[in-house]
């Protein structure tokens, strides 16, 4: 799915967040249009004529290219009973750990430096939720280590 499909989950996705710095870096006025949530029909009616679908496709292609060429991803398989999301979840603790890390800094040419969102620029992370969350604790470490072990087994490593 793409942003053009108007999937509400995509509207809040990292694709949208990743495009904003790309447009901001180029001082592209289309940023104002890109920031509009076109999921509500009211916004579609009010601002839909301002959209440039071909331009949006090119923006999405540029983001995809960056993700494929510059990023690598890792995963772990978590026990289904592990609380993953929310303020008490493992995700929150992992984000809190990264956000509070004094040694963890983005590179000077990180695209997020051009984000119009101040918290993204300041934190060095592509999100704004859970930045002040408690870091990973001993229980979380045990969960992560077990998940890494299970993932290695699953991958047959």
mmCIF file of C-alpha atoms in Angstrom:
data_model
loop_
_atom_site.group_PDB
_atom_site.id
_atom_site.type_symbol
_atom_site.label_atom_id
_atom_site.label_comp_id
_atom_site.label_asym_id
_atom_site.label_seq_id
_atom_site.Cartn_x
_atom_site.Cartn_y
_atom_site.Cartn_z
ATOM 1 C CA UNK A 1 0.000 0.000 0.000
ATOM 2 C CA UNK A 2 1.093 3.537 -0.566
ATOM 3 C CA UNK A 3 0.109 6.873 0.866
ATOM 4 C CA UNK A 4 -2.002 7.439 -2.210
ATOM 5 C CA UNK A 5 -4.262 4.547 -1.189
ATOM 6 C CA UNK A 6 -5.427 6.703 1.756
ATOM 7 C CA UNK A 7 -4.892 3.935 4.287
ATOM 8 C CA UNK A 8 -5.142 5.674 7.702
ATOM 9 C CA UNK A 9 -2.282 3.569 9.031
ATOM 10 C CA UNK A 10 -0.051 4.796 6.231
ATOM 11 C CA UNK A 11 -0.973 8.420 6.939
ATOM 12 C CA UNK A 12 0.767 8.125 10.302
ATOM 13 C CA UNK A 13 3.599 5.985 9.032
ATOM 14 C CA UNK A 14 7.284 6.592 8.772
ATOM 15 C CA UNK A 15 6.824 7.095 5.025
ATOM 16 C CA UNK A 16 4.981 10.326 5.723
ATOM 17 C CA UNK A 17 7.520 11.320 8.377
ATOM 18 C CA UNK A 18 10.428 10.457 6.067
ATOM 19 C CA UNK A 19 9.081 12.550 3.213
ATOM 20 C CA UNK A 20 8.752 15.713 5.262
ATOM 21 C CA UNK A 21 12.524 16.217 5.738
ATOM 22 C CA UNK A 22 13.100 15.356 2.093
ATOM 23 C CA UNK A 23 10.708 18.118 1.031
ATOM 24 C CA UNK A 24 11.948 20.501 3.725
ATOM 25 C CA UNK A 25 15.586 19.989 2.698
ATOM 26 C CA UNK A 26 14.685 21.096 -0.825
ATOM 27 C CA UNK A 27 12.531 23.998 0.463
ATOM 28 C CA UNK A 28 9.671 22.423 -1.475
ATOM 29 C CA UNK A 29 6.340 24.197 -0.949
ATOM 30 C CA UNK A 30 4.596 20.856 -1.479
ATOM 31 C CA UNK A 31 5.418 20.084 2.165
ATOM 32 C CA UNK A 32 2.281 22.047 3.126
ATOM 33 C CA UNK A 33 0.155 19.698 1.027
ATOM 34 C CA UNK A 34 2.029 16.570 2.135
ATOM 35 C CA UNK A 35 1.291 17.361 5.796
ATOM 36 C CA UNK A 36 -2.471 17.346 5.207
ATOM 37 C CA UNK A 37 -4.226 14.183 6.372
ATOM 38 C CA UNK A 38 -6.372 13.240 3.382
ATOM 39 C CA UNK A 39 -8.132 10.369 5.157
ATOM 40 C CA UNK A 40 -11.125 12.455 6.326
ATOM 41 C CA UNK A 41 -13.491 13.180 3.433
ATOM 42 C CA UNK A 42 -13.713 16.789 4.614
ATOM 43 C CA UNK A 43 -9.990 17.268 3.851
ATOM 44 C CA UNK A 44 -10.316 15.434 0.528
ATOM 45 C CA UNK A 45 -13.069 17.868 -0.502
ATOM 46 C CA UNK A 46 -11.299 20.983 0.788
ATOM 47 C CA UNK A 47 -7.761 20.274 -0.390
ATOM 48 C CA UNK A 48 -7.920 17.310 -2.771
ATOM 49 C CA UNK A 49 -7.529 19.505 -5.855
ATOM 50 C CA UNK A 50 -4.110 20.646 -4.571
ATOM 51 C CA UNK A 51 -2.629 17.156 -4.645
ATOM 52 C CA UNK A 52 -0.141 16.207 -7.326
ATOM 53 C CA UNK A 53 -0.344 12.427 -7.453
ATOM 54 C CA UNK A 54 2.591 12.060 -9.855
ATOM 55 C CA UNK A 55 4.756 14.176 -7.556
ATOM 56 C CA UNK A 56 3.688 12.045 -4.575
ATOM 57 C CA UNK A 57 4.628 8.890 -6.475
ATOM 58 C CA UNK A 58 8.094 10.341 -7.136
ATOM 59 C CA UNK A 59 8.474 11.265 -3.465
ATOM 60 C CA UNK A 60 7.488 7.735 -2.441
ATOM 61 C CA UNK A 61 9.968 6.291 -4.959
ATOM 62 C CA UNK A 62 12.735 8.477 -3.501
ATOM 63 C CA UNK A 63 11.903 7.292 0.025
ATOM 64 C CA UNK A 64 11.855 3.659 -1.104
ATOM 65 C CA UNK A 65 15.244 4.117 -2.768
ATOM 66 C CA UNK A 66 16.722 5.614 0.404
ATOM 67 C CA UNK A 67 15.296 2.810 2.543
ATOM 68 C CA UNK A 68 16.614 0.097 0.221
ATOM 69 C CA UNK A 69 20.072 1.589 -0.261
ATOM 70 C CA UNK A 70 20.837 3.151 3.128
ATOM 71 C CA UNK A 71 18.958 1.108 5.737
ATOM 72 C CA UNK A 72 19.204 -2.364 7.139
ATOM 73 C CA UNK A 73 16.623 -3.903 9.410
ATOM 74 C CA UNK A 74 16.769 -6.492 12.174
ATOM 75 C CA UNK A 75 14.024 -8.303 13.998
ATOM 76 C CA UNK A 76 13.459 -10.570 16.953
ATOM 77 C CA UNK A 77 10.568 -12.933 17.483
ATOM 78 C CA UNK A 78 8.827 -12.101 20.745
ATOM 79 C CA UNK A 79 6.736 -14.428 22.846
ATOM 80 C CA UNK A 80 3.072 -13.519 22.191
ATOM 81 C CA UNK A 81 2.595 -12.856 25.908
ATOM 82 C CA UNK A 82 5.236 -10.120 26.000
ATOM 83 C CA UNK A 83 3.751 -6.649 26.259
ATOM 84 C CA UNK A 84 5.113 -4.959 23.145
ATOM 85 C CA UNK A 85 3.352 -1.670 22.615
ATOM 86 C CA UNK A 86 2.191 1.200 24.797
ATOM 87 C CA UNK A 87 3.861 3.053 27.626
ATOM 88 C CA UNK A 88 4.591 -0.179 29.538
ATOM 89 C CA UNK A 89 5.679 -2.169 26.496
ATOM 90 C CA UNK A 90 9.096 -3.220 25.294
ATOM 91 C CA UNK A 91 8.915 -0.783 22.378
ATOM 92 C CA UNK A 92 8.658 2.127 24.803
ATOM 93 C CA UNK A 93 11.677 0.936 26.813
ATOM 94 C CA UNK A 94 13.784 0.462 23.677
ATOM 95 C CA UNK A 95 12.918 3.956 22.438
ATOM 96 C CA UNK A 96 13.599 5.409 25.898
ATOM 97 C CA UNK A 97 16.996 3.681 25.928
ATOM 98 C CA UNK A 98 18.008 5.094 22.551
ATOM 99 C CA UNK A 99 16.661 8.562 23.334
ATOM 100 C CA UNK A 100 18.641 8.769 26.586
ATOM 101 C CA UNK A 101 21.872 7.365 25.127
ATOM 102 C CA UNK A 102 24.600 10.022 25.261
ATOM 103 C CA UNK A 103 26.782 8.146 22.745
ATOM 104 C CA UNK A 104 24.005 7.573 20.201
ATOM 105 C CA UNK A 105 23.945 10.433 17.712
ATOM 106 C CA UNK A 106 22.767 10.655 14.117
ATOM 107 C CA UNK A 107 25.303 11.391 11.430
ATOM 108 C CA UNK A 108 25.629 15.033 10.320
ATOM 109 C CA UNK A 109 23.990 14.230 6.968
ATOM 110 C CA UNK A 110 21.030 12.364 8.540
ATOM 111 C CA UNK A 111 17.866 13.314 6.663
ATOM 112 C CA UNK A 112 16.028 13.777 9.965
ATOM 113 C CA UNK A 113 18.063 16.944 10.557
ATOM 114 C CA UNK A 114 15.733 18.528 7.986
ATOM 115 C CA UNK A 115 12.524 17.356 9.643
ATOM 116 C CA UNK A 116 10.009 20.115 10.329
ATOM 117 C CA UNK A 117 9.309 18.253 13.600
ATOM 118 C CA UNK A 118 11.617 19.654 16.287
ATOM 119 C CA UNK A 119 11.498 16.511 18.480
ATOM 120 C CA UNK A 120 12.748 14.395 15.563
ATOM 121 C CA UNK A 121 15.649 16.767 14.906
ATOM 122 C CA UNK A 122 16.582 16.945 18.595
ATOM 123 C CA UNK A 123 16.207 13.255 19.465
ATOM 124 C CA UNK A 124 17.888 11.823 16.390
ATOM 125 C CA UNK A 125 15.027 9.330 16.069
ATOM 126 C CA UNK A 126 12.286 9.095 13.454
ATOM 127 C CA UNK A 127 9.499 9.254 16.021
ATOM 128 C CA UNK A 128 8.257 11.368 18.873
ATOM 129 C CA UNK A 129 6.441 8.865 21.105
ATOM 130 C CA UNK A 130 8.173 7.411 24.190
ATOM 131 C CA UNK A 131 11.271 9.645 24.006
ATOM 132 C CA UNK A 132 11.157 10.181 27.769
ATOM 133 C CA UNK A 133 10.236 6.571 28.599
ATOM 134 C CA UNK A 134 12.194 4.556 31.141
ATOM 135 C CA UNK A 135 15.076 2.663 29.545
ATOM 136 C CA UNK A 136 15.339 -1.112 29.258
ATOM 137 C CA UNK A 137 15.473 -2.763 32.694
ATOM 138 C CA UNK A 138 16.772 -6.185 33.776
ATOM 139 C CA UNK A 139 13.449 -7.910 33.046
ATOM 140 C CA UNK A 140 13.415 -6.359 29.557
ATOM 141 C CA UNK A 141 16.998 -7.530 28.983
ATOM 142 C CA UNK A 142 15.992 -11.100 29.830
ATOM 143 C CA UNK A 143 13.052 -10.894 27.413
ATOM 144 C CA UNK A 144 15.305 -9.526 24.654
ATOM 145 C CA UNK A 145 18.011 -12.151 25.196
ATOM 146 C CA UNK A 146 15.418 -14.939 25.127
ATOM 147 C CA UNK A 147 13.884 -13.466 21.962
ATOM 148 C CA UNK A 148 17.300 -13.287 20.277
ATOM 149 C CA UNK A 149 17.942 -16.926 21.192
ATOM 150 C CA UNK A 150 14.522 -18.016 19.867
ATOM 151 C CA UNK A 151 15.001 -15.991 16.685
ATOM 152 C CA UNK A 152 18.400 -17.581 16.054
ATOM 153 C CA UNK A 153 16.797 -21.024 16.447
ATOM 154 C CA UNK A 154 13.973 -20.062 14.100
ATOM 155 C CA UNK A 155 16.491 -18.806 11.525
ATOM 156 C CA UNK A 156 18.627 -21.915 12.124
ATOM 157 C CA UNK A 157 21.732 -19.845 12.877
#
